[in-house]
mmCIF file of C-alpha atoms in Angstrom:
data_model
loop_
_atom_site.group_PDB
_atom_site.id
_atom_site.type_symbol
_atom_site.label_atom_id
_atom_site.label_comp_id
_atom_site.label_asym_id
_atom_site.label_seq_id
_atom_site.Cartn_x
_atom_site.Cartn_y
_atom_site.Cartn_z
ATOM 1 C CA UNK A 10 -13.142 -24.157 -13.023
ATOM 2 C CA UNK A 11 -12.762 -20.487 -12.718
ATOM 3 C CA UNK A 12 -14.176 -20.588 -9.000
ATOM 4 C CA UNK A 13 -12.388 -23.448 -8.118
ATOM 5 C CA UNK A 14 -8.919 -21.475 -8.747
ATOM 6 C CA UNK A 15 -10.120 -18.548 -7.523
ATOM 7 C CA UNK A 16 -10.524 -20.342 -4.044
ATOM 8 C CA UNK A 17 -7.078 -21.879 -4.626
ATOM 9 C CA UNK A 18 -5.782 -18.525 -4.738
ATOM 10 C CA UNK A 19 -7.575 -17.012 -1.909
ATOM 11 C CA UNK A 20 -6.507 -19.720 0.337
ATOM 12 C CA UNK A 21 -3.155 -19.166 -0.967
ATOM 13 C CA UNK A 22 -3.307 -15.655 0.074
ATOM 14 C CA UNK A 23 -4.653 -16.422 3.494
ATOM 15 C CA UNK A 24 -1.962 -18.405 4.305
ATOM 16 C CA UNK A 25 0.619 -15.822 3.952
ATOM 17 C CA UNK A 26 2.296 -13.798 7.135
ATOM 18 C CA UNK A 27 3.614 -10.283 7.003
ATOM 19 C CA UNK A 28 6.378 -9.154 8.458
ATOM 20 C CA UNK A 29 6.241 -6.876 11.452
ATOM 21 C CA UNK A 30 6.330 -2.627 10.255
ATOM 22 C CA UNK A 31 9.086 -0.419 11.307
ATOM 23 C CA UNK A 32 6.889 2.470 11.047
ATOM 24 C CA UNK A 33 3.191 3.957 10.660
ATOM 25 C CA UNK A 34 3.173 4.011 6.622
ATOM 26 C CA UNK A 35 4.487 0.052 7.062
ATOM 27 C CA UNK A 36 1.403 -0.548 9.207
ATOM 28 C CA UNK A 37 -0.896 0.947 7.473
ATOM 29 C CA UNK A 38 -0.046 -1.232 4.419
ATOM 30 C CA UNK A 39 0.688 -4.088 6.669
ATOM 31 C CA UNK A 40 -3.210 -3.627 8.156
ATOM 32 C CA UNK A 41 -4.867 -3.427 4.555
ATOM 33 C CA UNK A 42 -3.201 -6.305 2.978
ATOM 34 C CA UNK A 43 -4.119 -8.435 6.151
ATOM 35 C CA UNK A 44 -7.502 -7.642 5.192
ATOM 36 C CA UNK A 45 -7.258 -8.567 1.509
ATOM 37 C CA UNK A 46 -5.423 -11.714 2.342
ATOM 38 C CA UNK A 47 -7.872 -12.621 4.759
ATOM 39 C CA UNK A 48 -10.925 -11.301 3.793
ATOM 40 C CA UNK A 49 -11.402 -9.876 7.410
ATOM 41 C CA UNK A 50 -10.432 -13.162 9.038
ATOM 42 C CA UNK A 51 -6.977 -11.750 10.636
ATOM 43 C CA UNK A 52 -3.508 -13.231 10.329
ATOM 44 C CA UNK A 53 -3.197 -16.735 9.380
ATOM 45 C CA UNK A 54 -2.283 -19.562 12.440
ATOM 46 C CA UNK A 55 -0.320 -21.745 10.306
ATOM 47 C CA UNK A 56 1.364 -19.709 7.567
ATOM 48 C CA UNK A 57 2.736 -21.154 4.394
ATOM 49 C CA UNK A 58 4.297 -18.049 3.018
ATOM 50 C CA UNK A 59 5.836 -15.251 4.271
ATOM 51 C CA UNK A 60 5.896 -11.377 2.884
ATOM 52 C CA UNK A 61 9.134 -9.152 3.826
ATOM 53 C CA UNK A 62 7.125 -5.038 3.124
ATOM 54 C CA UNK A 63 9.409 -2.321 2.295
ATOM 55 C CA UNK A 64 7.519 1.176 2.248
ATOM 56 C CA UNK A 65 8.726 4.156 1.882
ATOM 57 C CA UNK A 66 6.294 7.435 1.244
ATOM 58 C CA UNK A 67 7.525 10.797 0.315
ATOM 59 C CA UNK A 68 5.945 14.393 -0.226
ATOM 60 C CA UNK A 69 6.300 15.565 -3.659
ATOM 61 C CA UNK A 70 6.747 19.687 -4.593
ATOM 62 C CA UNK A 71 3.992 21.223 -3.949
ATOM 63 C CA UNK A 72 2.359 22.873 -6.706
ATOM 64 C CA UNK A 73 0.639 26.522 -6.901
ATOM 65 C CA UNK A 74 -2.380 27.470 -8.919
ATOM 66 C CA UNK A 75 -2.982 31.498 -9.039
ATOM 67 C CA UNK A 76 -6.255 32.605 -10.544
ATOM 68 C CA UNK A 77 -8.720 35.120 -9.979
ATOM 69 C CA UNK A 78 -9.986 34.190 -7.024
ATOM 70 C CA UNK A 79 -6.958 33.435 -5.151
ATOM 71 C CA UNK A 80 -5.326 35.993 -2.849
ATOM 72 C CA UNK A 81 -1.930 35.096 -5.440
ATOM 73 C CA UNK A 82 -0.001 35.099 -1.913
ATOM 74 C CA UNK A 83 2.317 32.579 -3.389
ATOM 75 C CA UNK A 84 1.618 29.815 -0.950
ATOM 76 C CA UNK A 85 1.500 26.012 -2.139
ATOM 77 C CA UNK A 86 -2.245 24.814 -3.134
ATOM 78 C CA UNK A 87 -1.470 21.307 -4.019
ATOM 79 C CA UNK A 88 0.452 18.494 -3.459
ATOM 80 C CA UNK A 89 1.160 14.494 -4.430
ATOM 81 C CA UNK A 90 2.379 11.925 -1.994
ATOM 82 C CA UNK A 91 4.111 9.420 -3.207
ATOM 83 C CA UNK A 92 4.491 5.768 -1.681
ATOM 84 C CA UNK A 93 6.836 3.036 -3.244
ATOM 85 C CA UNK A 94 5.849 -0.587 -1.976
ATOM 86 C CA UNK A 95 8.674 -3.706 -2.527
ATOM 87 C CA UNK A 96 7.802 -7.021 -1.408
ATOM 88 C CA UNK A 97 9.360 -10.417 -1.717
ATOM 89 C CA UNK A 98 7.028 -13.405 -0.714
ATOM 90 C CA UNK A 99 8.843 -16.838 0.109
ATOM 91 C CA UNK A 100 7.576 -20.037 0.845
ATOM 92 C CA UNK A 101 8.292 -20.895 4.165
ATOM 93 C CA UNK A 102 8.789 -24.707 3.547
ATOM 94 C CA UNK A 103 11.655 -24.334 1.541
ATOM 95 C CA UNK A 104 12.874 -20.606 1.506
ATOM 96 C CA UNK A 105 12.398 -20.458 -1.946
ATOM 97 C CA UNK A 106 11.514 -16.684 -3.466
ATOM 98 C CA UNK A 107 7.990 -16.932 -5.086
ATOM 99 C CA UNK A 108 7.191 -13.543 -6.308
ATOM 100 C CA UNK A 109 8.553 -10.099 -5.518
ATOM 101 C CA UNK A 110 8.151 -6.540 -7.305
ATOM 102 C CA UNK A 111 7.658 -2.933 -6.875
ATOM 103 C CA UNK A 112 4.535 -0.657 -6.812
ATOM 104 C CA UNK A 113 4.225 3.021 -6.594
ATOM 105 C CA UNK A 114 1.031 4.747 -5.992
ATOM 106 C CA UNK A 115 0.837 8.999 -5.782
ATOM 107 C CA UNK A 116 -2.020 10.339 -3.779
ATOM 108 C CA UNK A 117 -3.011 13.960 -4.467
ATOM 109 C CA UNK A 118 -4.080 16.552 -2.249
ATOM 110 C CA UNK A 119 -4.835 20.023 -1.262
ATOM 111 C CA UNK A 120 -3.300 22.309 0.801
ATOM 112 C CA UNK A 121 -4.765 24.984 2.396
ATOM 113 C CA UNK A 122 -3.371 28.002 3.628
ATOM 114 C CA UNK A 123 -3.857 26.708 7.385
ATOM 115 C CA UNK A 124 -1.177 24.704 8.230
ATOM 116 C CA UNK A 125 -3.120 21.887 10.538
ATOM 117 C CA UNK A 126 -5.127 21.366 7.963
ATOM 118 C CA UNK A 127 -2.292 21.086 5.377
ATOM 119 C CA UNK A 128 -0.588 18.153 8.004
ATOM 120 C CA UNK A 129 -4.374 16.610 7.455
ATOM 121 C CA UNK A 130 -4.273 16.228 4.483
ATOM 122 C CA UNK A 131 -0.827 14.743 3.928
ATOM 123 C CA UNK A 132 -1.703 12.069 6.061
ATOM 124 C CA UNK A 133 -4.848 11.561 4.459
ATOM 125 C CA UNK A 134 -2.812 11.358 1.218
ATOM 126 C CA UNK A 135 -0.583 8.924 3.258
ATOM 127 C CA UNK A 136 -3.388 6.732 4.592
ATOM 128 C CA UNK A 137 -4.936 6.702 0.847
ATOM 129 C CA UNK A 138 -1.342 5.817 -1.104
ATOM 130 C CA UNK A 139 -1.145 3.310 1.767
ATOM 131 C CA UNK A 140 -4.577 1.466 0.223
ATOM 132 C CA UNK A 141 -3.734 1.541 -2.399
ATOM 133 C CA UNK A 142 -0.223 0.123 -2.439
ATOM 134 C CA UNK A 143 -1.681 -2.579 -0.774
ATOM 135 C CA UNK A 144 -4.173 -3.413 -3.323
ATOM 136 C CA UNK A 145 -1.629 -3.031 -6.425
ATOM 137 C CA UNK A 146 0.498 -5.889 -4.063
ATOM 138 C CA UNK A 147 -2.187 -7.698 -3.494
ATOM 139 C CA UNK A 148 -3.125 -7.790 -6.924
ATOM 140 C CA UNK A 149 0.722 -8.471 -7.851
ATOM 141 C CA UNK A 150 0.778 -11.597 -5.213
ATOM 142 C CA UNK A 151 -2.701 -13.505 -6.298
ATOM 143 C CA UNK A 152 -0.947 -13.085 -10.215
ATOM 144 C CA UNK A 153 2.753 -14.812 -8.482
ATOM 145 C CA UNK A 154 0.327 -17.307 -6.808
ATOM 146 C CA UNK A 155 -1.729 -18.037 -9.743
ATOM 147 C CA UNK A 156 1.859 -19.937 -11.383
ATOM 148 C CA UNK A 157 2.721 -22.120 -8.599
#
């Protein structure tokens, strides 16, 4: 029984189409829950449900550590990103609201004196926060989908 509505809720989650991003953290999100929903497979042909994203990411303070073997030159050698994910799913036959929430992920980082490599790794930061907001919605959708 378990494996029967596990495949309930996987073709549940195939079936649902994401709205189009405004922006690169959007798509990044938008990219990795295709993938979960779909297993690889792509965007669904005949969607039954439809997911409005709203992502937002922003670069917390920065935080310095001084110790011994720092030059103590006062520049920043860590930081968090944070990302905030809302989504409302609705079924597409009737309009009706099905599940929405909110997730927030923070990815850490480091930040090096050189400043390329500081703009590195806050998109890296970015590009993780964005996998894993996807996978706390996806997570949040197959539990909506489970009480229909």
């Amino acid at each position: 029984m378990t494996g029967s509505v596990n495949d309930n809720i996987r073709s549940k989650l195939a079936s649902i189409s994401i709205n189009q991003p405004g922006d690169r953290v959007t798509q990044e999100v938008r990219n990795n829950l295709i993938f979960l929903f779909g297993g690889g497979a792509g965007e669904p042909t005949s969607p039954v449900y439809s997911l409005q994203l709203g992502i937002s990411s922003r670069d917390l303070s920065l935080l310095l550590v001084q110790n011994a073997t720092n030059d103590k030159s006062g520049q920043p050698t860590a930081g968090s990103m944070r990302m905030t994910g809302n989504y409302t799913l609705t079924r597409l036959s009737d309009g009706k609201v099905v599940g929405n929430g909110t997730r927030i992920v923070t990815a850490d980082y480091d930040a090096p004196r050189q400043r390329y490599a500081v703009l590195r790794a806050q998109r890296d930061a970015n590009i993780r926060a964005a996998r894993e907001v996807a996978e706390a919605i996806n997570l949040s959708i197959a539990q909506d989908l489970s009480k229909l």
